[in-house]
PDB file of C-alpha atoms and ligand atoms in Angstrom:
ATOM      1  CA  MET V   1      80.880 -97.167-101.272  1.00 87.00           C
ATOM      2  CA  LYS V   2      78.545 -95.670-103.767  1.00 95.00           C
ATOM      3  CA  LEU V   3      77.143 -97.881-106.499  1.00 97.00           C
ATOM      4  CA  ARG V   4      78.563 -96.855-109.889  1.00 98.00           C
ATOM      5  CA  VAL V   5      75.869 -96.253-112.486  1.00 98.00           C
ATOM      6  CA  ALA V   6      76.515 -95.803-116.247  1.00 98.00           C
ATOM      7  CA  LEU V   7      73.897 -93.691-118.088  1.00 98.00           C
ATOM      8  CA  GLY V   8      73.540 -93.159-121.841  1.00 98.00           C
ATOM      9  CA  ALA V   9      71.004 -91.637-124.272  1.00 99.00           C
ATOM     10  CA  ASP V  10      70.521 -90.820-127.790  1.00 98.00           C
ATOM     11  CA  HIS V  11      68.781 -87.562-128.930  1.00 98.00           C
ATOM     12  CA  GLY V  12      65.413 -89.199-128.016  1.00 98.00           C
ATOM     13  CA  GLY V  13      66.518 -89.619-124.408  1.00 98.00           C
ATOM     14  CA  PHE V  14      68.899 -86.667-124.098  1.00 98.00           C
ATOM     15  CA  ALA V  15      66.787 -84.377-121.992  1.00 98.00           C
ATOM     16  CA  LEU V  16      65.646 -87.214-119.657  1.00 98.00           C
ATOM     17  CA  LYS V  17      69.166 -88.403-119.125  1.00 98.00           C
ATOM     18  CA  ASN V  18      70.191 -84.968-117.972  1.00 98.00           C
ATOM     19  CA  GLU V  19      67.406 -84.906-115.542  1.00 98.00           C
ATOM     20  CA  LEU V  20      68.223 -88.304-114.154  1.00 98.00           C
ATOM     21  CA  VAL V  21      71.939 -87.471-113.796  1.00 98.00           C
ATOM     22  CA  LYS V  22      70.908 -84.494-111.608  1.00 98.00           C
ATOM     23  CA  LEU V  23      68.548 -86.710-109.530  1.00 98.00           C
ATOM     24  CA  LEU V  24      71.042 -89.568-109.059  1.00 98.00           C
ATOM     25  CA  GLU V  25      74.415 -87.877-108.725  1.00 97.00           C
ATOM     26  CA  GLU V  26      74.005 -87.186-104.951  1.00 96.00           C
ATOM     27  CA  SER V  27      73.490 -90.923-104.066  1.00 98.00           C
ATOM     28  CA  TYR V  28      75.370 -92.758-106.912  1.00 98.00           C
ATOM     29  CA  GLU V  29      78.691 -92.384-108.687  1.00 98.00           C
ATOM     30  CA  ILE V  30      77.673 -91.599-112.222  1.00 98.00           C
ATOM     31  CA  LEU V  31      79.459 -92.572-115.442  1.00 98.00           C
ATOM     32  CA  ASP V  32      77.788 -90.535-118.163  1.00 98.00           C
ATOM     33  CA  VAL V  33      78.665 -92.024-121.570  1.00 98.00           C
ATOM     34  CA  GLY V  34      76.702 -89.436-123.595  1.00 98.00           C
ATOM     35  CA  ALA V  35      75.245 -88.035-125.613  1.00 98.00           C
ATOM     36  CA  TYR V  36      76.700 -84.770-124.384  1.00 98.00           C
ATOM     37  CA  THR V  37      74.957 -82.621-126.922  1.00 98.00           C
ATOM     38  CA  LEU V  38      71.585 -82.851-128.568  1.00 98.00           C
ATOM     39  CA  ASP V  39      72.300 -84.217-132.067  1.00 98.00           C
ATOM     40  CA  PRO V  40      69.144 -85.412-133.971  1.00 98.00           C
ATOM     41  CA  GLN V  41      71.370 -87.525-136.075  1.00 98.00           C
ATOM     42  CA  ASP V  42      73.004 -89.606-133.347  1.00 98.00           C
ATOM     43  CA  ASP V  43      72.371 -93.308-133.100  1.00 98.00           C
ATOM     44  CA  TYR V  44      71.104 -95.184-130.042  1.00 98.00           C
ATOM     45  CA  PRO V  45      73.331 -98.270-130.613  1.00 98.00           C
ATOM     46  CA  ASP V  46      76.460 -96.078-129.832  1.00 98.00           C
ATOM     47  CA  PHE V  47      75.228 -95.128-126.413  1.00 98.00           C
ATOM     48  CA  ALA V  48      73.647 -98.465-125.559  1.00 98.00           C
ATOM     49  CA  ILE V  49      76.873-100.301-126.234  1.00 98.00           C
ATOM     50  CA  ALA V  50      78.882 -97.799-124.269  1.00 98.00           C
ATOM     51  CA  VAL V  51      76.635 -98.439-121.119  1.00 99.00           C
ATOM     52  CA  ALA V  52      76.653-102.219-121.845  1.00 98.00           C
ATOM     53  CA  ARG V  53      80.482-102.310-122.120  1.00 98.00           C
ATOM     54  CA  ALA V  54      80.759-100.398-118.772  1.00 98.00           C
ATOM     55  CA  VAL V  55      78.453-102.887-117.005  1.00 98.00           C
ATOM     56  CA  ALA V  56      79.932-106.050-118.608  1.00 98.00           C
ATOM     57  CA  SER V  57      83.421-104.944-117.759  1.00 98.00           C
ATOM     58  CA  GLY V  58      82.518-104.075-114.113  1.00 98.00           C
ATOM     59  CA  GLU V  59      83.361-100.421-114.621  1.00 98.00           C
ATOM     60  CA  ALA V  60      79.838 -99.827-113.471  1.00 98.00           C
ATOM     61  CA  GLN V  61      77.495-101.996-111.441  1.00 98.00           C
ATOM     62  CA  ARG V  62      74.275-101.002-113.193  1.00 98.00           C
ATOM     63  CA  GLY V  63      73.301 -99.203-116.344  1.00 99.00           C
ATOM     64  CA  ILE V  64      70.419 -97.022-117.558  1.00 99.00           C
ATOM     65  CA  ILE V  65      69.891 -96.398-121.302  1.00 99.00           C
ATOM     66  CA  ILE V  66      67.278 -93.954-122.601  1.00 98.00           C
ATOM     67  CA  CYS V  67      66.090 -93.573-126.224  1.00 98.00           C
ATOM     68  CA  GLY V  68      62.825 -92.489-127.682  1.00 98.00           C
ATOM     69  CA  SER V  69      60.938 -95.740-126.962  1.00 98.00           C
ATOM     70  CA  GLY V  70      63.537 -97.707-124.983  1.00 98.00           C
ATOM     71  CA  VAL V  71      63.168-100.510-127.481  1.00 98.00           C
ATOM     72  CA  GLY V  72      66.223 -99.961-129.560  1.00 98.00           C
ATOM     73  CA  ALA V  73      68.407 -99.317-126.562  1.00 98.00           C
ATOM     74  CA  CYS V  74      67.229-102.673-125.131  1.00 98.00           C
ATOM     75  CA  VAL V  75      67.787-104.670-128.237  1.00 98.00           C
ATOM     76  CA  ALA V  76      71.244-103.218-128.631  1.00 98.00           C
ATOM     77  CA  ALA V  77      72.388-103.616-125.100  1.00 98.00           C
ATOM     78  CA  ASN V  78      71.308-107.336-124.955  1.00 98.00           C
ATOM     79  CA  LYS V  79      73.784-108.116-127.756  1.00 98.00           C
ATOM     80  CA  MET V  80      76.656-107.689-125.241  1.00 98.00           C
ATOM     81  CA  PRO V  81      77.416-110.919-123.334  1.00 98.00           C
ATOM     82  CA  GLY V  82      76.741-110.466-119.558  1.00 98.00           C
ATOM     83  CA  ILE V  83      74.033-107.821-120.160  1.00 98.00           C
ATOM     84  CA  ARG V  84      70.489-108.384-118.955  1.00 98.00           C
ATOM     85  CA  ALA V  85      68.791-105.168-120.174  1.00 98.00           C
ATOM     86  CA  CYS V  86      64.987-104.679-119.938  1.00 98.00           C
ATOM     87  CA  LEU V  87      62.542-101.999-120.881  1.00 98.00           C
ATOM     88  CA  CYS V  88      60.471-101.374-117.739  1.00 98.00           C
ATOM     89  CA  HIS V  89      57.827 -98.654-117.588  1.00 98.00           C
ATOM     90  CA  ASP V  90      56.203 -99.921-114.344  1.00 98.00           C
ATOM     91  CA  THR V  91      57.912 -99.973-110.982  1.00 98.00           C
ATOM     92  CA  TYR V  92      57.028-103.579-110.180  1.00 98.00           C
ATOM     93  CA  SER V  93      59.073-104.866-113.128  1.00 98.00           C
ATOM     94  CA  ALA V  94      61.766-102.308-112.394  1.00 98.00           C
ATOM     95  CA  HIS V  95      62.632-104.002-109.091  1.00 98.00           C
ATOM     96  CA  GLN V  96      61.382-107.466-109.572  1.00 98.00           C
ATOM     97  CA  GLY V  97      63.585-107.753-112.697  1.00 98.00           C
ATOM     98  CA  VAL V  98      66.550-107.268-110.480  1.00 98.00           C
ATOM     99  CA  GLU V  99      65.307-109.347-107.585  1.00 98.00           C
ATOM    100  CA  HIS V 100      64.369-112.420-109.748  1.00 98.00           C
ATOM    101  CA  ASP V 101      66.352-112.000-112.999  1.00 98.00           C
ATOM    102  CA  ASP V 102      69.374-110.114-111.953  1.00 98.00           C
ATOM    103  CA  MET V 103      68.612-107.411-114.641  1.00 98.00           C
ATOM    104  CA  ASN V 104      71.681-105.133-114.768  1.00 98.00           C
ATOM    105  CA  VAL V 105      70.576-102.486-117.288  1.00 99.00           C
ATOM    106  CA  LEU V 106      67.267-100.585-117.275  1.00 99.00           C
ATOM    107  CA  CYS V 107      65.999 -99.090-120.538  1.00 99.00           C
ATOM    108  CA  LEU V 108      63.557 -96.255-120.706  1.00 99.00           C
ATOM    109  CA  GLY V 109      61.565 -94.570-123.463  1.00 98.00           C
ATOM    110  CA  ALA V 110      61.538 -90.834-122.964  1.00 98.00           C
ATOM    111  CA  ARG V 111      58.734 -90.347-125.503  1.00 98.00           C
ATOM    112  CA  VAL V 112      56.569 -92.815-123.631  1.00 98.00           C
ATOM    113  CA  ILE V 113      56.913 -91.886-119.884  1.00 98.00           C
ATOM    114  CA  GLY V 114      57.184 -88.545-117.993  1.00 98.00           C
ATOM    115  CA  ASP V 115      60.210 -87.563-115.882  1.00 97.00           C
ATOM    116  CA  LYS V 116      58.414 -88.262-112.538  1.00 98.00           C
ATOM    117  CA  LEU V 117      57.674 -91.898-113.431  1.00 98.00           C
ATOM    118  CA  ALA V 118      61.287 -92.216-114.796  1.00 98.00           C
ATOM    119  CA  ALA V 119      62.582 -91.067-111.420  1.00 98.00           C
ATOM    120  CA  GLU V 120      60.503 -93.677-109.632  1.00 98.00           C
ATOM    121  CA  LEU V 121      61.617 -96.359-112.057  1.00 98.00           C
ATOM    122  CA  VAL V 122      65.315 -95.638-111.688  1.00 98.00           C
ATOM    123  CA  THR V 123      64.883 -95.488-107.897  1.00 98.00           C
ATOM    124  CA  ALA V 124      63.127 -98.871-107.838  1.00 98.00           C
ATOM    125  CA  PHE V 125      65.741-100.411-110.067  1.00 98.00           C
ATOM    126  CA  LEU V 126      68.819 -99.117-108.221  1.00 98.00           C
ATOM    127  CA  GLN V 127      67.514 -99.941-104.766  1.00 98.00           C
ATOM    128  CA  ALA V 128      66.768-103.531-105.737  1.00 98.00           C
ATOM    129  CA  SER V 129      69.223-106.427-105.393  1.00 98.00           C
ATOM    130  CA  PHE V 130      69.219-110.010-106.686  1.00 98.00           C
ATOM    131  CA  SER V 131      67.330-112.215-104.155  1.00 97.00           C
ATOM    132  CA  GLY V 132      69.871-115.126-104.637  1.00 96.00           C
ATOM    133  CA  GLU V 133      67.109-117.647-103.991  1.00 97.00           C
ATOM    134  CA  GLU V 134      67.927-121.095-105.301  1.00 97.00           C
ATOM    135  CA  HIS V 135      65.184-121.179-107.935  1.00 98.00           C
ATOM    136  CA  HIS V 136      66.180-117.684-109.268  1.00 98.00           C
ATOM    137  CA  ARG V 137      69.817-118.825-109.409  1.00 98.00           C
ATOM    138  CA  ARG V 138      68.765-121.899-111.359  1.00 98.00           C
ATOM    139  CA  ARG V 139      66.738-119.892-113.880  1.00 98.00           C
ATOM    140  CA  LEU V 140      69.496-117.332-114.260  1.00 98.00           C
ATOM    141  CA  GLN V 141      71.984-120.171-114.797  1.00 98.00           C
ATOM    142  CA  LYS V 142      69.793-121.416-117.698  1.00 98.00           C
ATOM    143  CA  VAL V 143      69.845-117.913-119.183  1.00 97.00           C
ATOM    144  CA  LEU V 144      73.654-117.772-118.889  1.00 98.00           C
ATOM    145  CA  ASP V 145      73.959-121.245-120.447  1.00 97.00           C
ATOM    146  CA  ILE V 146      71.863-119.943-123.533  1.00 97.00           C
ATOM    147  CA  GLU V 147      74.297-117.143-123.796  1.00 97.00           C
ATOM    148  CA  GLN V 148      77.320-119.402-123.638  1.00 97.00           C
ATOM    149  CA  GLN V 149      75.921-121.794-126.268  1.00 97.00           C
ATOM    150  CA  ALA V 150      75.224-118.929-128.559  1.00 96.00           C
ATOM    151  CA  LEU V 151      78.796-117.633-128.084  1.00 96.00           C
ATOM    152  CA  ARG V 152      80.181-121.018-128.875  1.00 95.00           C
ATOM    153  CA  GLY V 153      77.974-121.090-132.030  1.00 94.00           C
ATOM    154  CA  SER V 154      76.083-124.189-130.770  1.00 78.00           C
ATOM    155  CA  ASN V 155      72.527-124.752-131.977  1.00 63.00           C
ATOM    156  CA  ASP V 156      71.980-127.504-129.442  1.00 61.00           C
ATOM    157  CA  SER V 157      68.858-127.144-127.411  1.00 54.00           C
ATOM    158  CA  HIS V 158      69.277-126.563-123.685  1.00 51.00           C
ATOM    159  CA  GLU V 159      70.915-129.571-122.181  1.00 51.00           C
ATOM    160  CA  SER V 160      68.677-129.726-119.233  1.00 49.00           C
ATOM    161  CA  GLY V 161      65.471-129.553-121.255  1.00 53.00           C
ATOM    162  CA  ALA V 162      62.277-128.101-119.901  1.00 57.00           C
ATOM    163  CA  LYS V 163      62.915-129.117-116.304  1.00 58.00           C
TER     164      LYS V 163
HETATM  165  C1  LIG K 201      65.196 -91.924-132.504  1.00 92.44           C
HETATM  166  O1  LIG K 201      64.420 -91.207-133.247  1.00 92.44           O
HETATM  167  C2  LIG K 201      64.507 -93.158-132.038  1.00 92.44           C
HETATM  168  O2  LIG K 201      64.130 -94.033-133.131  1.00 92.44           O
HETATM  169  C3  LIG K 201      65.269 -93.892-130.948  1.00 92.44           C
HETATM  170  O3  LIG K 201      65.490 -93.086-129.948  1.00 92.44           O
HETATM  171  C4  LIG K 201      64.609 -95.087-130.299  1.00 92.44           C
HETATM  172  O4  LIG K 201      63.305 -94.828-129.985  1.00 92.44           O
HETATM  173  C5  LIG K 201      64.777 -96.425-130.943  1.00 92.44           C
HETATM  174  O5  LIG K 201      64.325 -97.474-130.373  1.00 92.44           O
END
């Protein structure tokens, strides 16, 4: 079964998203959450949250969000519980972030990188899988604990300390 990938972009990433949809649609099931037209007045959080919702709900297994720098998309997507979004402009981080940290959303800055590097980055990201090694699970669990504590409104420091 094909991996389902949600893609979203504001005006800053609009053209690159369209290129990436063309590149990926043969090998992946694509959920394009917009923008569907180039609107210089649109806002990156609207597309970031649409991708984040799709991934957090399980509607898509991975997400890709593109804005001008990739920064705003990353900040917004990480507000959604269950999302581990990262801005990666090097191929090592694009796959290692999945293998070690279970990154589930890749953010890109279309004003920073070219379309060929973007294609290599999304390929590295989508072909990678979480290693599941014990020490990576332990670290991921600590990240998930931080998220749960924040959702409960607790200011307690991490119970396990700096072990
Ligand atoms: C839009 O002009 C730009 O600010 C946005 O795409 C993004 O770069 C924000 O991080």
